[in-house]
Short mmCIF file of C-alpha atoms in Angstrom, two decimals:
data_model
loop_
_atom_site.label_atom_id
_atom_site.label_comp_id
_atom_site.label_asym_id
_atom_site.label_seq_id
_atom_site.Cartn_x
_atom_site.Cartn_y
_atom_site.Cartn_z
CA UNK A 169 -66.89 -7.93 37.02
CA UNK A 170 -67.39 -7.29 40.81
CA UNK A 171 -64.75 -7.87 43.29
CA UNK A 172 -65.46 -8.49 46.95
CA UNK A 173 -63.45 -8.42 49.84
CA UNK A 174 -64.63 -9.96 52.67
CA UNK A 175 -62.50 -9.21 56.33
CA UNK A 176 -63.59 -10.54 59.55
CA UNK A 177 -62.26 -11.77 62.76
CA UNK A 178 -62.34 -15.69 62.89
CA UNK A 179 -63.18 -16.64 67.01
CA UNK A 180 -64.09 -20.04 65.96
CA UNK A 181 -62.25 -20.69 63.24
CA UNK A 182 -64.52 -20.26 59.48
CA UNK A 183 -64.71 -24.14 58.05
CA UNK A 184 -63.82 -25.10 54.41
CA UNK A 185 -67.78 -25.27 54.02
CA UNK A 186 -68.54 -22.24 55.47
CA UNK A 187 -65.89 -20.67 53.52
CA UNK A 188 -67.76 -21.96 50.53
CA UNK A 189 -71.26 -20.72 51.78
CA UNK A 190 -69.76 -17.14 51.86
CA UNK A 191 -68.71 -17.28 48.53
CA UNK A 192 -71.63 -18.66 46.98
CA UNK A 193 -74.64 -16.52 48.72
CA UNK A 194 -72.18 -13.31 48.10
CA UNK A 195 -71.98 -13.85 44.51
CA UNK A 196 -75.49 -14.32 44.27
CA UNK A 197 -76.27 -11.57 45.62
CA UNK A 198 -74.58 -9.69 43.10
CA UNK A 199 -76.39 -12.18 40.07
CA UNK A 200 -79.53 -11.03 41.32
CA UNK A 201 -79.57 -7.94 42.25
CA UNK A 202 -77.10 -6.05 39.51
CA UNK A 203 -76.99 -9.01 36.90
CA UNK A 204 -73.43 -9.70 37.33
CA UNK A 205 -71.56 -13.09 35.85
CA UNK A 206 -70.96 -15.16 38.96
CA UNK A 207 -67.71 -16.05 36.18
CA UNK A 208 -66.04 -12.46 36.90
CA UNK A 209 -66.75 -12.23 40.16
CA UNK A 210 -63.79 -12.88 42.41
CA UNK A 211 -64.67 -12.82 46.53
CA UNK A 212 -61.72 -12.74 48.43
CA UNK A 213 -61.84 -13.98 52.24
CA UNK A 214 -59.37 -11.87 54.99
CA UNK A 215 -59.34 -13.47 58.19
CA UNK A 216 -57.89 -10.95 60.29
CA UNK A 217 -56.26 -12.11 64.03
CA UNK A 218 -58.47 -10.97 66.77
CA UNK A 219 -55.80 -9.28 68.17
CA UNK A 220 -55.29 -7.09 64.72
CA UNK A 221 -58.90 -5.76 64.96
CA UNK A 222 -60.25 -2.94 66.83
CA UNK A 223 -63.49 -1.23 67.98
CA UNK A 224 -64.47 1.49 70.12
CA UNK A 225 -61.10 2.69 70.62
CA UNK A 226 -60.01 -1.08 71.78
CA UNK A 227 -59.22 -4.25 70.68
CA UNK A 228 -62.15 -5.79 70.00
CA UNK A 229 -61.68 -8.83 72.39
CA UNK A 230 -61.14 -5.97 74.89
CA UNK A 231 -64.24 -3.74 73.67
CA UNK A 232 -66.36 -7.49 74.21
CA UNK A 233 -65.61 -7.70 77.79
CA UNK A 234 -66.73 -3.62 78.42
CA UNK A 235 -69.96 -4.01 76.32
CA UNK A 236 -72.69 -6.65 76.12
CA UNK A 237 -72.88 -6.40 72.55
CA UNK A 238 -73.54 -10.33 70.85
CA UNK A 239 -70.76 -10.80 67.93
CA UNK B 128 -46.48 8.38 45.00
CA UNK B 129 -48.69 5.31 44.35
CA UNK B 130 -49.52 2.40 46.10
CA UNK B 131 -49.84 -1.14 44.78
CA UNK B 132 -51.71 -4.00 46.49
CA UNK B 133 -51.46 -7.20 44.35
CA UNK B 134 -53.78 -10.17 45.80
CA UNK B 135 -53.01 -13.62 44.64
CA UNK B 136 -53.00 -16.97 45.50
CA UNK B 137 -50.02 -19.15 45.99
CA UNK B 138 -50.66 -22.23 44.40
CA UNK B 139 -47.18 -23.15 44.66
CA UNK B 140 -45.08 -20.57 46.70
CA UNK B 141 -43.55 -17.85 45.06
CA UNK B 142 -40.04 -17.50 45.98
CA UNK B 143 -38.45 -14.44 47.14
CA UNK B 144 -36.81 -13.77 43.75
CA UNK B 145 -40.58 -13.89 41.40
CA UNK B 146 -41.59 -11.40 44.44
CA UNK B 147 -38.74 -9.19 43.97
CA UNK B 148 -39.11 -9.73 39.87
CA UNK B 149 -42.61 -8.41 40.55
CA UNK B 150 -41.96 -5.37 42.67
CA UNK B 151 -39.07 -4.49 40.07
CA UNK B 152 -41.89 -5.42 36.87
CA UNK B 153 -45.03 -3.36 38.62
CA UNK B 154 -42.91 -0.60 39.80
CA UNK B 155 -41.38 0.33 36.44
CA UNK B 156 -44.70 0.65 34.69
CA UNK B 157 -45.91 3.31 36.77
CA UNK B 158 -42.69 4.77 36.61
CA UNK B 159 -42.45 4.33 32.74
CA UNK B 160 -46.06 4.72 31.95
CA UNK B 161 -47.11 7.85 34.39
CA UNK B 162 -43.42 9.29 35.23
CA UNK B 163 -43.85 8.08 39.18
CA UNK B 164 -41.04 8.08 41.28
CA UNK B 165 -40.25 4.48 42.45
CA UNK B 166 -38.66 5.82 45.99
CA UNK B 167 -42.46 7.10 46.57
CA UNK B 168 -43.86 4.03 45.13
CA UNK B 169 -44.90 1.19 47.91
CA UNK B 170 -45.86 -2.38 46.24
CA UNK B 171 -47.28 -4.92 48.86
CA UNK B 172 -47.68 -8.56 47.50
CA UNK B 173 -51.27 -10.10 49.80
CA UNK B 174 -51.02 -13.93 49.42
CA UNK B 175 -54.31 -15.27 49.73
CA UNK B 176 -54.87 -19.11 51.01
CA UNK B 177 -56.69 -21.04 48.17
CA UNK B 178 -59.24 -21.80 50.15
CA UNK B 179 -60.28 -17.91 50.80
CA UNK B 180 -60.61 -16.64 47.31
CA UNK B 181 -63.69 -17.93 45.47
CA UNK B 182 -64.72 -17.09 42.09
CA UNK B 183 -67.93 -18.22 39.81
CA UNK B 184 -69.29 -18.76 43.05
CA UNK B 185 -66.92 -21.47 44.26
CA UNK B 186 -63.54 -21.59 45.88
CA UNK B 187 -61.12 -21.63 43.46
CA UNK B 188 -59.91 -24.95 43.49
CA UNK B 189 -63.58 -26.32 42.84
CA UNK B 190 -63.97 -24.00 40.10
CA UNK B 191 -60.96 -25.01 38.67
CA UNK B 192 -62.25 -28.76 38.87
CA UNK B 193 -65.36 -27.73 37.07
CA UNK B 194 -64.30 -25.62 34.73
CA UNK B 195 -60.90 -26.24 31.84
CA UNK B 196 -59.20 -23.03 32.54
CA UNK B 197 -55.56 -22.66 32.81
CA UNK B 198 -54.25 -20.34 35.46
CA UNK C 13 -56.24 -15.09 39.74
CA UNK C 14 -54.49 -12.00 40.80
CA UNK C 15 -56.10 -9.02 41.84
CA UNK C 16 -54.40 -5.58 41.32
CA UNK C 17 -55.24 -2.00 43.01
CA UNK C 18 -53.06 0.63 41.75
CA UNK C 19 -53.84 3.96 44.14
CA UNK C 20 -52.15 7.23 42.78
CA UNK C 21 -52.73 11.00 42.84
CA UNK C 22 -53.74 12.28 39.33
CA UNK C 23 -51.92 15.66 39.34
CA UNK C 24 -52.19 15.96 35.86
CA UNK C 25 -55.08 13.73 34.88
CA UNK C 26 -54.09 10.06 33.61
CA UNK C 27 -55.75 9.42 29.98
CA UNK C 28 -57.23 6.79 28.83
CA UNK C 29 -54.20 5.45 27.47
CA UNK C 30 -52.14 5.90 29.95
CA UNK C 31 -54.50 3.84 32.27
CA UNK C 32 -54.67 1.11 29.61
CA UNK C 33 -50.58 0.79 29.03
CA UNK C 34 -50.43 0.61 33.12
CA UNK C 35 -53.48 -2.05 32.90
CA UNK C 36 -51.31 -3.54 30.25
CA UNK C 37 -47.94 -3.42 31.71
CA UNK C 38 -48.67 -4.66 34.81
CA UNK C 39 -50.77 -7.90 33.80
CA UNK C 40 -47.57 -8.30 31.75
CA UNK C 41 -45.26 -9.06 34.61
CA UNK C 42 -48.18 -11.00 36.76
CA UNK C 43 -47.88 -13.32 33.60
CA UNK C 44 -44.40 -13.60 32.95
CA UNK C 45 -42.87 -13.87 36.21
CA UNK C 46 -45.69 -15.96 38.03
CA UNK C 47 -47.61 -17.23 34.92
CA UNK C 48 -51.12 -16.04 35.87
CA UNK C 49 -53.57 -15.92 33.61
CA UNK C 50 -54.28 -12.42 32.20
CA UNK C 51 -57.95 -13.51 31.33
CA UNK C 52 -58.22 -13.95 35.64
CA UNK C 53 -56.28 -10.84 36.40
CA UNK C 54 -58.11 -7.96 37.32
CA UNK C 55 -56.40 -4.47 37.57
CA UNK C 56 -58.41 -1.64 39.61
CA UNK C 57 -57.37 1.76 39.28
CA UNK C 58 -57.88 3.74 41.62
CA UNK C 59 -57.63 8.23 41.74
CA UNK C 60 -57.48 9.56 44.56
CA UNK C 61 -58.08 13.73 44.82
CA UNK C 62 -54.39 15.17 46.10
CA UNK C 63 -55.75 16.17 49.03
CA UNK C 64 -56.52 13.13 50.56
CA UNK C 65 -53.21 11.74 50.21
CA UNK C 66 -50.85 12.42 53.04
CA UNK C 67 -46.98 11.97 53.71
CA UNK C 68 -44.75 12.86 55.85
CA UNK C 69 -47.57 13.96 58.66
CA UNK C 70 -48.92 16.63 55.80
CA UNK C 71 -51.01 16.41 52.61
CA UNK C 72 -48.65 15.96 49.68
CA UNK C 73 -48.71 18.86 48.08
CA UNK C 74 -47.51 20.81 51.45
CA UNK C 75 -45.17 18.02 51.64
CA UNK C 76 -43.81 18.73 48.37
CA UNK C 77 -43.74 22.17 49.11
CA UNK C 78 -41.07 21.53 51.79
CA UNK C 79 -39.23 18.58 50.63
CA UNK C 80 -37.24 18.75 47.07
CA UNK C 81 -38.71 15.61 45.89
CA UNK C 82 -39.48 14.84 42.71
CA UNK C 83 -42.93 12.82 41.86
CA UNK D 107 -67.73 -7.52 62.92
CA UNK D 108 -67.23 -7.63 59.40
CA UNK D 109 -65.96 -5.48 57.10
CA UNK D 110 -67.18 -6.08 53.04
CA UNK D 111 -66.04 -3.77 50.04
CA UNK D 112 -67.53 -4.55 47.21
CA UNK D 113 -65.66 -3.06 44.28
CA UNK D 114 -67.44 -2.90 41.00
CA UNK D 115 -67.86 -0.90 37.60
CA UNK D 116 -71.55 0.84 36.79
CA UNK D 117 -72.27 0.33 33.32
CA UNK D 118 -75.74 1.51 33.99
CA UNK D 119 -75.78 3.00 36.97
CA UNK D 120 -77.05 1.45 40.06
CA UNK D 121 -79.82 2.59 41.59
CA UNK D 122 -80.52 3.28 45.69
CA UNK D 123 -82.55 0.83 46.19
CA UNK D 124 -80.17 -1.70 44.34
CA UNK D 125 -77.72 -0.43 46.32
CA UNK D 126 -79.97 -1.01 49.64
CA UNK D 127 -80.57 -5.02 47.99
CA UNK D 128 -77.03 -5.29 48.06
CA UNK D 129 -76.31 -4.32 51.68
CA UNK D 130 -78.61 -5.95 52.59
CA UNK D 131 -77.90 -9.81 50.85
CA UNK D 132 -74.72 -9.89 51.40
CA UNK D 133 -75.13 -8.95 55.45
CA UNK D 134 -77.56 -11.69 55.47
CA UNK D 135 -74.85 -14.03 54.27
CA UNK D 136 -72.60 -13.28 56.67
CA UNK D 137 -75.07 -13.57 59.33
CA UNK D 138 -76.92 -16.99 58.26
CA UNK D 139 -73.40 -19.08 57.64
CA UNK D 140 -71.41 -16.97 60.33
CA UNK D 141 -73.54 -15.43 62.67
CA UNK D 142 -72.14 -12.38 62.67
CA UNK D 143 -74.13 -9.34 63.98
CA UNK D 144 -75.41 -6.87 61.72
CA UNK D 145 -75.14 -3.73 63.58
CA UNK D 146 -71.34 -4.67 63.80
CA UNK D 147 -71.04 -5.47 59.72
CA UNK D 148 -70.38 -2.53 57.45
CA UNK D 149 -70.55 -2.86 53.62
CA UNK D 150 -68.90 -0.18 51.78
CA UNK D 151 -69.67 -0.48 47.58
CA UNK D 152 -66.80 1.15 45.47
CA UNK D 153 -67.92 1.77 41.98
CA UNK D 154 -65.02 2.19 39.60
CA UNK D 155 -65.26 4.23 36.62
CA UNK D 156 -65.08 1.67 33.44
CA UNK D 157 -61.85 2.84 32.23
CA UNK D 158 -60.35 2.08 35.49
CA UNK D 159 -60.83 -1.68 35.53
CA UNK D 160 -59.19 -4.21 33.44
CA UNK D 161 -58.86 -7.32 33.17
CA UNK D 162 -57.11 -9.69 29.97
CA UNK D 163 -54.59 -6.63 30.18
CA UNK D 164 -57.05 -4.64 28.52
CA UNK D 165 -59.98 -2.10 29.58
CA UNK D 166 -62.63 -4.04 30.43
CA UNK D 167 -64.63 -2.34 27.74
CA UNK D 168 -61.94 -2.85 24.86
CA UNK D 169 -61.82 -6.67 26.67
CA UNK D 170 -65.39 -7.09 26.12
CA UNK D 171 -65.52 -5.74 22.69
CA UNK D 172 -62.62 -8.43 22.20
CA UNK D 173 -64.66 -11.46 24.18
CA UNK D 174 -67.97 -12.60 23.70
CA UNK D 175 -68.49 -12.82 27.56
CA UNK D 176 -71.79 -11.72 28.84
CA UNK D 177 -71.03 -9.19 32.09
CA UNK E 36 -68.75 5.04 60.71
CA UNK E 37 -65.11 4.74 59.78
CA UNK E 38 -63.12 2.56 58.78
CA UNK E 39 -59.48 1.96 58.70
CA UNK E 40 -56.49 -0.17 57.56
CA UNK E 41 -53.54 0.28 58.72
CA UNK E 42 -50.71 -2.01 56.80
CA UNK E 43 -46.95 -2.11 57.83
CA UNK E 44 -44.22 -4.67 58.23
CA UNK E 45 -43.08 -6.06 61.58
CA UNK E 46 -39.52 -6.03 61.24
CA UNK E 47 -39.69 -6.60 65.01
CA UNK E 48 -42.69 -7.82 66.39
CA UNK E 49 -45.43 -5.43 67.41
CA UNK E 50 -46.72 -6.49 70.69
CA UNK E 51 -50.47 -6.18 71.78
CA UNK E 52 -49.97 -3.62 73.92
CA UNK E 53 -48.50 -1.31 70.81
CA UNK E 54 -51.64 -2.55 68.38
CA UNK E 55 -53.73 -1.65 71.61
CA UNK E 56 -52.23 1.82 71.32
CA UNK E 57 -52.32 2.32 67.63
CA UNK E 58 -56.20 1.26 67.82
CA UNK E 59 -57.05 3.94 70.44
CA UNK E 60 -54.67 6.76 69.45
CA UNK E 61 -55.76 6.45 65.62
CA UNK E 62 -60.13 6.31 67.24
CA UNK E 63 -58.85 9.23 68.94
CA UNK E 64 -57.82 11.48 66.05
CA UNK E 65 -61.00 10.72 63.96
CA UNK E 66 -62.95 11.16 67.01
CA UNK E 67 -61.40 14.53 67.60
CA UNK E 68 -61.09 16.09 64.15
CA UNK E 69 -64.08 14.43 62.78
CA UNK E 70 -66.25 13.87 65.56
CA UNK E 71 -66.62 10.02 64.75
CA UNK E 72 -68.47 8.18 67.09
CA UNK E 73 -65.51 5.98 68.20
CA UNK E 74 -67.78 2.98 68.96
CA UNK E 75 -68.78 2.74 65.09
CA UNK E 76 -64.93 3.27 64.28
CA UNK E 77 -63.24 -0.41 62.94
CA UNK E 78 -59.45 -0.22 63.44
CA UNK E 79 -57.73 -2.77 61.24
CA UNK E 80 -53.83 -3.73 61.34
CA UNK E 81 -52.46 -5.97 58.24
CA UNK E 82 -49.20 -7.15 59.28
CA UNK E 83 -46.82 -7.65 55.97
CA UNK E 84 -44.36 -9.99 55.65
CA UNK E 85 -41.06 -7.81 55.28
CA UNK E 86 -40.37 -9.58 51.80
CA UNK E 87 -43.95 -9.13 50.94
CA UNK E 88 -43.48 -5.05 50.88
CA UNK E 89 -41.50 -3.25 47.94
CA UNK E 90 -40.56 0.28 47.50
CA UNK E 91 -37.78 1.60 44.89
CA UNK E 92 -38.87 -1.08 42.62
CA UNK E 93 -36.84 -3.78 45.55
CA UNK E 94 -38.45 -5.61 48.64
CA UNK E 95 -37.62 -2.84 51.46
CA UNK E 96 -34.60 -4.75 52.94
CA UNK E 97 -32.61 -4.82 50.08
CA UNK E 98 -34.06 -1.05 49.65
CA UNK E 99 -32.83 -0.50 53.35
CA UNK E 100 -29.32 -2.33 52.71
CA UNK E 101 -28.85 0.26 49.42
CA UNK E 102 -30.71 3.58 50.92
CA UNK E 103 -29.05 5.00 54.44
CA UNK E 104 -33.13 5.81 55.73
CA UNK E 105 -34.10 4.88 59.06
CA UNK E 106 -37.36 3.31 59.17
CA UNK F 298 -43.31 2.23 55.93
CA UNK F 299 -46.77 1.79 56.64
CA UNK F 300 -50.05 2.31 54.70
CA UNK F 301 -53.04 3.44 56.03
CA UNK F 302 -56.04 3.88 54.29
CA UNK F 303 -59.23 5.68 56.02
CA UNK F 304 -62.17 5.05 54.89
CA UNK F 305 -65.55 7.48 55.36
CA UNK F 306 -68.67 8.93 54.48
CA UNK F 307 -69.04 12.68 54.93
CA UNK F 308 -72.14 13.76 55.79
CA UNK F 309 -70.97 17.33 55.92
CA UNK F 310 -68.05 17.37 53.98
CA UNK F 311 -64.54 17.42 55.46
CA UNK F 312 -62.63 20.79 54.81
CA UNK F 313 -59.19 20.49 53.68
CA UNK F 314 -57.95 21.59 57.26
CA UNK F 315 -59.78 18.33 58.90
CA UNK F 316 -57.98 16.02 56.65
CA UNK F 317 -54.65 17.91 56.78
CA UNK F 318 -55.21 16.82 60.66
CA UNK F 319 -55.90 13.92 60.20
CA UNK F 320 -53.32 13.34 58.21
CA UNK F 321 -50.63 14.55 60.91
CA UNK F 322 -52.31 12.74 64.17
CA UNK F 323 -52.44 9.41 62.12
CA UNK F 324 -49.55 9.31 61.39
CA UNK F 325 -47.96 10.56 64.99
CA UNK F 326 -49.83 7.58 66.48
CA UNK F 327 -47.84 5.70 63.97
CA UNK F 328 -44.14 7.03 64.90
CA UNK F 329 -44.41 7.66 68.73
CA UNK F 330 -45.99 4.03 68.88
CA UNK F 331 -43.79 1.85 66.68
CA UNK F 332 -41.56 4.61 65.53
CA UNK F 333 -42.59 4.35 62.06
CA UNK F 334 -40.67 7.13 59.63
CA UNK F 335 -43.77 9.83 58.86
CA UNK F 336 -41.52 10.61 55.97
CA UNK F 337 -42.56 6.80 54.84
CA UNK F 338 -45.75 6.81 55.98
CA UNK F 339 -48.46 7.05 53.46
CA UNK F 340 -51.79 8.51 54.14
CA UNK F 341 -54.65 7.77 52.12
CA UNK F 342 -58.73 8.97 52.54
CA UNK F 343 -61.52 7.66 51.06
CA UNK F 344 -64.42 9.43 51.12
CA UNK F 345 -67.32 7.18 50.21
CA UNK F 346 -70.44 8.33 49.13
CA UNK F 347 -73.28 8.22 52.14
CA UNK F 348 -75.51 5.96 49.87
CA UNK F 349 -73.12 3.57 49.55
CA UNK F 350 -72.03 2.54 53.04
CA UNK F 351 -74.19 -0.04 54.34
CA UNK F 352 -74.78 -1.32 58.52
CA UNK F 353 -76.94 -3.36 60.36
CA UNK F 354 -77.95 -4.58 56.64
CA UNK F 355 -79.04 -0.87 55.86
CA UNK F 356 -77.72 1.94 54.02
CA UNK F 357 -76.11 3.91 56.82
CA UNK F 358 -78.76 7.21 56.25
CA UNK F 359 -81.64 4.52 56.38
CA UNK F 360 -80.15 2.37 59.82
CA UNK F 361 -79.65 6.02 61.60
CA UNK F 362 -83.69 6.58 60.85
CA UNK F 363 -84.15 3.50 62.82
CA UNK F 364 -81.90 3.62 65.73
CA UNK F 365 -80.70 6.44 68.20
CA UNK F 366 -77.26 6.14 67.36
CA UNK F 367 -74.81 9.11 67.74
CA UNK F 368 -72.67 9.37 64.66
#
């Protein structure tokens, strides 16, 4: 009866598909590896505004351009 | 002195009135059931978009396709 | 489809039926004001120690101590 | 630069290196259908005592002694 | 490895500069206290739609209107 | 009337003292940046078990073993 919340910056915005890839290999992972019915498992998507997200002390588009870090 | 995060989706929009009707509902329980003080109780209503909430390993809508279940 | 966390300070511990009434109470009004389906609602309780709760700039039992609040 | 909580009750508890499967799968996800880094996604797992989840408006214990669902 | 959320209402718009602030001065007090390595320190900010947020059982406007408490 | 909820592992635990700081610089950040009302502010920390915060698709202990990261 897992729930899973999910929050992440979209820079390219997440498709309908990919949306749907998230859900499914998440709730798998959770079948597999604890036994859990993929039928109470709700996973919840946040898509949080770039600007609304920070790292390092800075926003994180900020933090990007000080540090050579890949996403 | 609680705090109440409800997560739902909106498959038609609730109106400002079920909101308030659900602030009013949640915060009486706890002040009913556990004796909390509804000026220290905060209630924050997360609508989710359909398409980021996925359950049974699907988003919700194709779940709902594939499975008879009322809402 | 909801999803409910209820956060609160246990400064006399909650029992078992007190957590199930609350449970209980608040699918209630998830039901009857925005029809959701209690079978899809969950409701996550969580108890967090008193001294990790802060208001008011001070943990909430100082803050108690200087404010004539009632829970 | 994700951020997953996975919220879930223990009925048995889980082990370490479950724990470690878990982490693991689900940052996998995220990086195969997002590309999202690793070192910049943090899984946190919350496990809820039983008695604190419910779901039907009921514990999910009392629920499942009410429901023929498998977990 | 921290993580944070910070939730609150806009009643007037934060601007980037103020999230920019809030994001380093909350890195700085973990940093400080805790000694958390800022650069593994996530800084969320949920922005709430004002009829979205409830407190004395009523969405905090009408609270506001009916309490004389500045925000 | 914000929320903010911190979320950590403690490797050596945090004393009572640390948190009650915590508690107060959060929630300055909060009022000398958007002039939020401390006396509405709401504090809350999680402490989360070391084994079950995951990074870089590791549990946290595990990730540290592999790379020279300062904490």
């Amino acid at each position: 009866m897992p729930y899973v919340n999910i929050q992440l910056t979209p820079p390219e915005s997440s498709t309908a598909e990919q949306k749907s890839e998230v859900i499914k290999g998440v709730t798998q992972v959770l079948e597999q590896v604890l036994n859990k019915n993929p039928h109470e498992t709700f996973v919840v998507i946040s898509e949080v505004p770039i600007g609304n997200w920070g790292v390092g002390g800075l926003p994180v588009e900020e933090y990007r351009r000080q540090n050579s870090a890949k996403r």
